Amino acid sequence: MRRERFIAGNWKMNKGASESLEFLRKLSVLLEQGEDIPDNVNMALFPQAVNIIPMADHIRSSGVNVLLGIQNIHCKPSGAFTGENSIPCAIEAGAKLALVGHSERRHIFREDDLLVSNKYLACLEQGIEPLLCVGETEEERNRGLTKDVIERQVSSVFSSDRVIMAEQERILIAYEPVWAIGTGMNATAGDARECCALIRDLLSGLGGPSLAARSLISYGGSVKSSNSEDYLEQEEIDGLLIGGASLDPDEFYRIICNAF
Ligand code: PGA
């Protein structure tokens, strides 16, 4: 049987509360009218933090089977950290997942490997499921450093005994080459497959084969409905992390339907 599927939309700094709810209403209608979504297809959305509460309320009352995630968290559960999001508060608001290490956080907000690994650990310790993003920049790719960068980013998180000992039910990772994000220049399915396979091998080396077997490894970077199947038909790619195309409910739904 196929591994689980993980189809997630990262809305970044887009959509207010009313637009977010309108999206959920449209998605619910599409899901009701269409084929049943198999249980192994996980759907998730990462809206702006301020919209998690109204979206979670809507999800609870409508029963639409979408997990919500927060785009950024602080390591500490509370304190004098103006502008940051606390994990316990995100959980209380209705978030089940947290993005960690997204390229925009690494490159625009200068989050380094140490901070990313601390955030990952904070998620495990405070009870929210992290989705770790890794990937090389265009310059690193041109210099032939893709594998080195992936290895460095994965091992900075998974060489920690505390992470390995946390016994997560599943590990969520997205391979997102920075040059492919928001550019329309998506990686070839073959390249994405190779990098996802590398991540699985690294996890196996760092935490043993059962860690690798519990991992759902997604590709992200200019995914849309017209190329989503190319990735999902690769044995090594379990899911997709979608930015721009996930803002449109019809397009997001088409991608979900391509996952089964
Ligand atoms: P994109 O973004 O699909 O718009 O390229 C992906 C992401 O940032 O996760």
CSV table of C-alpha atoms and ligand atoms in Angstrom, one decimal:
chain,number,residue,atom,x,y,z
A,1,MET,CA,0.0,0.0,0.0
A,2,ARG,CA,1.1,3.5,-0.7
A,3,ARG,CA,2.5,5.7,2.2
A,4,GLU,CA,0.3,8.5,3.4
A,5,ARG,CA,-0.1,11.6,1.3
A,6,PHE,CA,0.5,15.1,2.7
A,7,ILE,CA,-0.9,18.0,0.6
A,8,ALA,CA,-0.3,21.4,2.3
A,9,GLY,CA,-0.9,25.0,1.3
A,10,ASN,CA,1.4,27.7,2.6
A,11,TRP,CA,-0.6,31.0,2.3
A,12,LYS,CA,2.3,33.1,3.5
A,13,MET,CA,1.2,36.7,4.2
A,14,ASN,CA,-1.9,36.5,2.2
A,15,LYS,CA,-5.7,36.4,2.8
A,16,GLY,CA,-7.6,38.2,5.5
A,17,ALA,CA,-10.2,36.4,7.7
A,18,SER,CA,-13.1,36.7,5.4
A,19,GLU,CA,-11.2,35.5,2.4
A,20,SER,CA,-9.8,32.6,4.4
A,21,LEU,CA,-13.3,31.6,5.4
A,22,GLU,CA,-14.5,32.0,1.9
A,23,PHE,CA,-11.8,29.6,0.7
A,24,LEU,CA,-12.9,27.0,3.3
A,25,ARG,CA,-16.5,27.3,2.3
A,26,LYS,CA,-15.6,26.8,-1.4
A,27,LEU,CA,-13.3,23.9,-0.6
A,28,SER,CA,-16.0,22.2,1.5
A,29,VAL,CA,-18.4,22.4,-1.4
A,30,LEU,CA,-15.8,20.9,-3.8
A,31,LEU,CA,-15.0,18.2,-1.3
A,32,GLU,CA,-18.7,17.4,-0.8
A,33,GLN,CA,-19.5,17.3,-4.5
A,34,GLY,CA,-16.4,15.3,-5.5
A,35,GLU,CA,-15.1,11.9,-4.9
A,36,ASP,CA,-14.4,10.8,-1.3
A,37,ILE,CA,-10.9,11.7,-0.3
A,38,PRO,CA,-9.1,8.6,0.9
A,39,ASP,CA,-8.1,8.5,4.6
A,40,ASN,CA,-4.4,8.4,3.7
A,41,VAL,CA,-4.6,11.9,2.1
A,42,ASN,CA,-3.8,14.5,4.7
A,43,MET,CA,-4.8,18.1,3.8
A,44,ALA,CA,-3.3,21.0,5.6
A,45,LEU,CA,-3.3,24.8,5.4
A,46,PHE,CA,-0.9,27.3,6.9
A,47,PRO,CA,-2.8,30.6,7.0
A,48,GLN,CA,-1.6,33.8,8.7
A,49,ALA,CA,-1.5,33.3,12.5
A,50,VAL,CA,-4.3,35.9,13.0
A,51,ASN,CA,-6.7,33.8,10.9
A,52,ILE,CA,-6.2,30.5,12.7
A,53,ILE,CA,-9.0,31.0,15.3
A,54,PRO,CA,-11.8,31.8,12.8
A,55,MET,CA,-10.6,29.1,10.5
A,56,ALA,CA,-10.4,26.5,13.3
A,57,ASP,CA,-14.0,27.5,14.3
A,58,HIS,CA,-15.2,27.0,10.8
A,59,ILE,CA,-13.4,23.7,10.4
A,60,ARG,CA,-14.9,22.4,13.7
A,61,SER,CA,-18.5,23.4,12.7
A,62,SER,CA,-18.3,22.3,9.0
A,63,GLY,CA,-16.4,19.1,9.6
A,64,VAL,CA,-14.0,19.7,6.7
A,65,ASN,CA,-11.0,17.5,7.2
A,66,VAL,CA,-8.2,20.1,6.9
A,67,LEU,CA,-5.4,20.5,9.5
A,68,LEU,CA,-4.3,24.0,10.3
A,69,GLY,CA,-0.7,25.0,10.8
A,70,ILE,CA,1.2,28.1,12.0
A,71,GLN,CA,3.9,29.6,9.7
A,72,ASN,CA,6.3,30.6,12.5
A,73,ILE,CA,6.8,29.9,16.2
A,74,HIS,CA,9.2,31.1,18.9
A,75,CYS,CA,11.1,28.5,20.9
A,76,LYS,CA,9.9,29.8,24.3
A,77,PRO,CA,6.3,29.2,25.3
A,78,SER,CA,5.8,32.8,26.6
A,79,GLY,CA,7.7,35.9,27.5
A,80,ALA,CA,8.9,39.3,26.3
A,81,PHE,CA,9.3,38.4,22.6
A,82,THR,CA,7.2,41.1,20.9
A,83,GLY,CA,5.7,40.0,17.6
A,84,GLU,CA,6.4,36.3,18.0
A,85,ASN,CA,4.0,33.3,18.2
A,86,SER,CA,3.9,31.0,21.2
A,87,ILE,CA,3.4,27.3,20.5
A,88,PRO,CA,0.9,26.8,23.4
A,89,CYS,CA,-1.1,29.7,22.2
A,90,ALA,CA,-1.0,28.4,18.6
A,91,ILE,CA,-2.3,25.1,19.8
A,92,GLU,CA,-5.0,26.8,21.8
A,93,ALA,CA,-6.0,28.7,18.7
A,94,GLY,CA,-6.4,25.4,16.7
A,95,ALA,CA,-3.0,24.9,15.0
A,96,LYS,CA,-1.8,21.3,14.8
A,97,LEU,CA,1.3,21.9,12.7
A,98,ALA,CA,4.1,24.4,12.5
A,99,LEU,CA,6.4,25.3,9.6
A,100,VAL,CA,10.0,25.3,10.6
A,101,GLY,CA,12.9,26.4,8.4
A,102,HIS,CA,10.9,27.7,5.5
A,103,SER,CA,13.2,29.3,3.0
A,104,GLU,CA,11.7,32.8,3.6
A,105,ARG,CA,12.4,32.4,7.3
A,106,ARG,CA,15.9,31.3,6.6
A,107,HIS,CA,16.8,33.9,4.0
A,108,ILE,CA,14.6,37.0,4.6
A,109,PHE,CA,14.6,36.6,8.4
A,110,ARG,CA,18.1,35.1,8.7
A,111,GLU,CA,17.2,32.0,10.6
A,112,ASP,CA,20.2,29.8,10.8
A,113,ASP,CA,20.5,26.0,11.2
A,114,LEU,CA,20.9,26.3,15.0
A,115,LEU,CA,17.7,28.4,15.4
A,116,VAL,CA,15.8,26.1,13.0
A,117,SER,CA,16.8,23.0,15.0
A,118,ASN,CA,15.9,24.7,18.3
A,119,LYS,CA,12.5,25.6,16.8
A,120,TYR,CA,12.0,22.0,15.7
A,121,LEU,CA,12.9,20.7,19.2
A,122,ALA,CA,10.6,23.3,20.8
A,123,CYS,CA,7.7,22.0,18.6
A,124,LEU,CA,8.3,18.5,19.8
A,125,GLU,CA,8.6,19.5,23.4
A,126,GLN,CA,5.6,21.7,23.4
A,127,GLY,CA,3.3,19.4,21.5
A,128,ILE,CA,2.8,20.8,17.9
A,129,GLU,CA,3.9,18.8,14.9
A,130,PRO,CA,6.7,20.4,13.0
A,131,LEU,CA,7.1,20.4,9.2
A,132,LEU,CA,10.8,21.0,8.4
A,133,CYS,CA,11.7,22.7,5.1
A,134,VAL,CA,15.1,22.3,3.6
A,135,GLY,CA,16.6,23.2,0.2
A,136,GLU,CA,19.4,24.9,-1.6
A,137,THR,CA,19.7,28.4,-3.1
A,138,GLU,CA,20.3,28.9,-6.8
A,139,GLU,CA,23.9,29.8,-6.1
A,140,GLU,CA,24.4,26.7,-4.1
A,141,ARG,CA,22.9,24.6,-6.8
A,142,ASN,CA,25.1,26.2,-9.5
A,143,ARG,CA,28.1,25.4,-7.3
A,144,GLY,CA,27.1,21.8,-7.1
A,145,LEU,CA,26.3,22.0,-3.4
A,146,THR,CA,22.7,20.8,-3.4
A,147,LYS,CA,23.4,17.6,-1.6
A,148,ASP,CA,25.7,19.2,0.9
A,149,VAL,CA,23.1,21.8,1.8
A,150,ILE,CA,20.4,19.2,2.3
A,151,GLU,CA,22.7,17.1,4.4
A,152,ARG,CA,23.7,20.0,6.6
A,153,GLN,CA,20.1,21.2,7.1
A,154,VAL,CA,18.7,17.7,7.8
A,155,SER,CA,21.5,16.7,10.1
A,156,SER,CA,21.5,19.9,12.1
A,157,VAL,CA,18.0,18.9,13.2
A,158,PHE,CA,18.2,15.1,13.3
A,159,SER,CA,21.7,14.7,14.9
A,160,SER,CA,20.2,15.9,18.2
A,161,ASP,CA,19.5,13.0,20.6
A,162,ARG,CA,16.6,14.9,22.0
A,163,VAL,CA,15.0,15.0,18.5
A,164,ILE,CA,15.7,11.3,17.8
A,165,MET,CA,14.5,10.3,21.3
A,166,ALA,CA,11.2,12.2,20.9
A,167,GLU,CA,9.7,9.3,19.2
A,168,GLN,CA,7.5,11.2,16.8
A,169,GLU,CA,4.8,9.2,15.1
A,170,ARG,CA,5.8,10.6,11.8
A,171,ILE,CA,8.4,13.0,10.5
A,172,LEU,CA,7.2,15.8,8.1
A,173,ILE,CA,9.9,17.2,5.8
A,174,ALA,CA,9.6,19.3,2.6
A,175,TYR,CA,12.3,19.6,0.1
A,176,GLU,CA,11.9,23.1,-1.3
A,177,PRO,CA,14.7,24.4,-3.5
A,178,VAL,CA,14.9,28.1,-2.9
A,179,TRP,CA,15.2,28.9,-6.6
A,180,ALA,CA,11.9,27.1,-7.3
A,181,ILE,CA,9.8,29.0,-4.7
A,182,GLY,CA,7.5,31.5,-6.2
A,183,THR,CA,9.5,31.6,-9.5
A,184,GLY,CA,7.6,29.3,-11.8
A,185,MET,CA,10.8,27.4,-12.2
A,186,ASN,CA,9.9,24.1,-10.6
A,187,ALA,CA,12.5,21.3,-10.1
A,188,THR,CA,12.2,18.4,-12.5
A,189,ALA,CA,10.3,15.4,-11.0
A,190,GLY,CA,13.6,13.4,-11.2
A,191,ASP,CA,15.6,16.0,-9.4
A,192,ALA,CA,13.0,16.3,-6.7
A,193,ARG,CA,12.8,12.5,-6.4
A,194,GLU,CA,16.6,12.3,-5.9
A,195,CYS,CA,16.6,14.9,-3.2
A,196,CYS,CA,13.7,13.4,-1.4
A,197,ALA,CA,15.4,10.0,-1.6
A,198,LEU,CA,18.6,11.6,-0.2
A,199,ILE,CA,16.6,13.0,2.8
A,200,ARG,CA,15.2,9.6,3.5
A,201,ASP,CA,18.7,8.0,3.4
A,202,LEU,CA,20.0,10.7,5.7
A,203,LEU,CA,17.2,10.1,8.2
A,204,SER,CA,17.9,6.4,8.1
A,205,GLY,CA,21.6,7.1,8.8
A,206,LEU,CA,20.9,9.5,11.6
A,207,GLY,CA,17.9,7.8,13.3
A,208,GLY,CA,17.7,4.3,11.9
A,209,PRO,CA,15.4,2.8,9.2
A,210,SER,CA,12.3,3.2,11.3
A,211,LEU,CA,12.8,7.0,11.4
A,212,ALA,CA,13.1,7.0,7.6
A,213,ALA,CA,10.0,4.7,7.3
A,214,ARG,CA,7.9,7.1,9.4
A,215,SER,CA,8.8,10.1,7.3
A,216,LEU,CA,6.5,11.9,4.8
A,217,ILE,CA,8.7,13.8,2.4
A,218,SER,CA,7.2,16.4,0.3
A,219,TYR,CA,8.3,18.5,-2.6
A,220,GLY,CA,7.6,22.3,-2.8
A,221,GLY,CA,8.5,25.0,-5.3
A,222,SER,CA,6.1,26.3,-8.0
A,223,VAL,CA,3.8,23.3,-7.7
A,224,LYS,CA,0.4,23.7,-9.5
A,225,SER,CA,-2.3,21.2,-10.6
A,226,SER,CA,-0.6,20.8,-14.0
A,227,ASN,CA,2.7,19.5,-12.6
A,228,SER,CA,1.6,18.0,-9.3
A,229,GLU,CA,1.0,14.5,-10.7
A,230,ASP,CA,4.6,14.4,-12.0
A,231,TYR,CA,5.9,14.6,-8.4
A,232,LEU,CA,3.3,12.5,-6.8
A,233,GLU,CA,3.9,9.6,-9.1
A,234,GLN,CA,7.5,9.3,-7.9
A,235,GLU,CA,7.8,6.6,-5.2
A,236,GLU,CA,10.0,8.8,-3.1
A,237,ILE,CA,7.7,11.8,-2.9
A,238,ASP,CA,4.9,11.5,-0.4
A,239,GLY,CA,3.4,15.0,-0.7
A,240,LEU,CA,3.5,18.6,-1.8
A,241,LEU,CA,3.9,22.0,-0.1
A,242,ILE,CA,2.2,24.5,-2.3
A,243,GLY,CA,2.5,28.3,-2.0
A,244,GLY,CA,0.9,30.5,-4.8
A,245,ALA,CA,-1.4,27.8,-6.2
A,246,SER,CA,-2.9,26.9,-2.8
A,247,LEU,CA,-4.5,30.4,-2.6
A,248,ASP,CA,-7.1,29.3,-5.2
A,249,PRO,CA,-9.6,26.7,-3.8
A,250,ASP,CA,-10.3,25.1,-7.2
A,251,GLU,CA,-6.6,24.7,-7.9
A,252,PHE,CA,-5.9,23.4,-4.4
A,253,TYR,CA,-8.7,20.9,-4.8
A,254,ARG,CA,-7.4,19.8,-8.2
A,255,ILE,CA,-4.0,19.1,-6.6
A,256,ILE,CA,-5.7,17.1,-3.8
A,257,CYS,CA,-7.5,15.0,-6.4
A,258,ASN,CA,-4.2,14.3,-8.1
A,259,ALA,CA,-2.9,12.7,-4.9
A,260,PHE,CA,-5.1,9.6,-5.2
B,1,PGA,P1,5.3,28.3,-4.3
B,1,PGA,O1,5.8,28.4,-2.8
B,1,PGA,O2,4.4,27.1,-4.5
B,1,PGA,O3,4.6,29.6,-4.5
B,1,PGA,O4,6.6,28.2,-5.1
B,1,PGA,C1,6.1,27.2,-2.1
B,1,PGA,C2,6.4,27.5,-0.6
B,1,PGA,O5,6.9,28.6,-0.3
B,1,PGA,O6,6.2,26.6,0.2
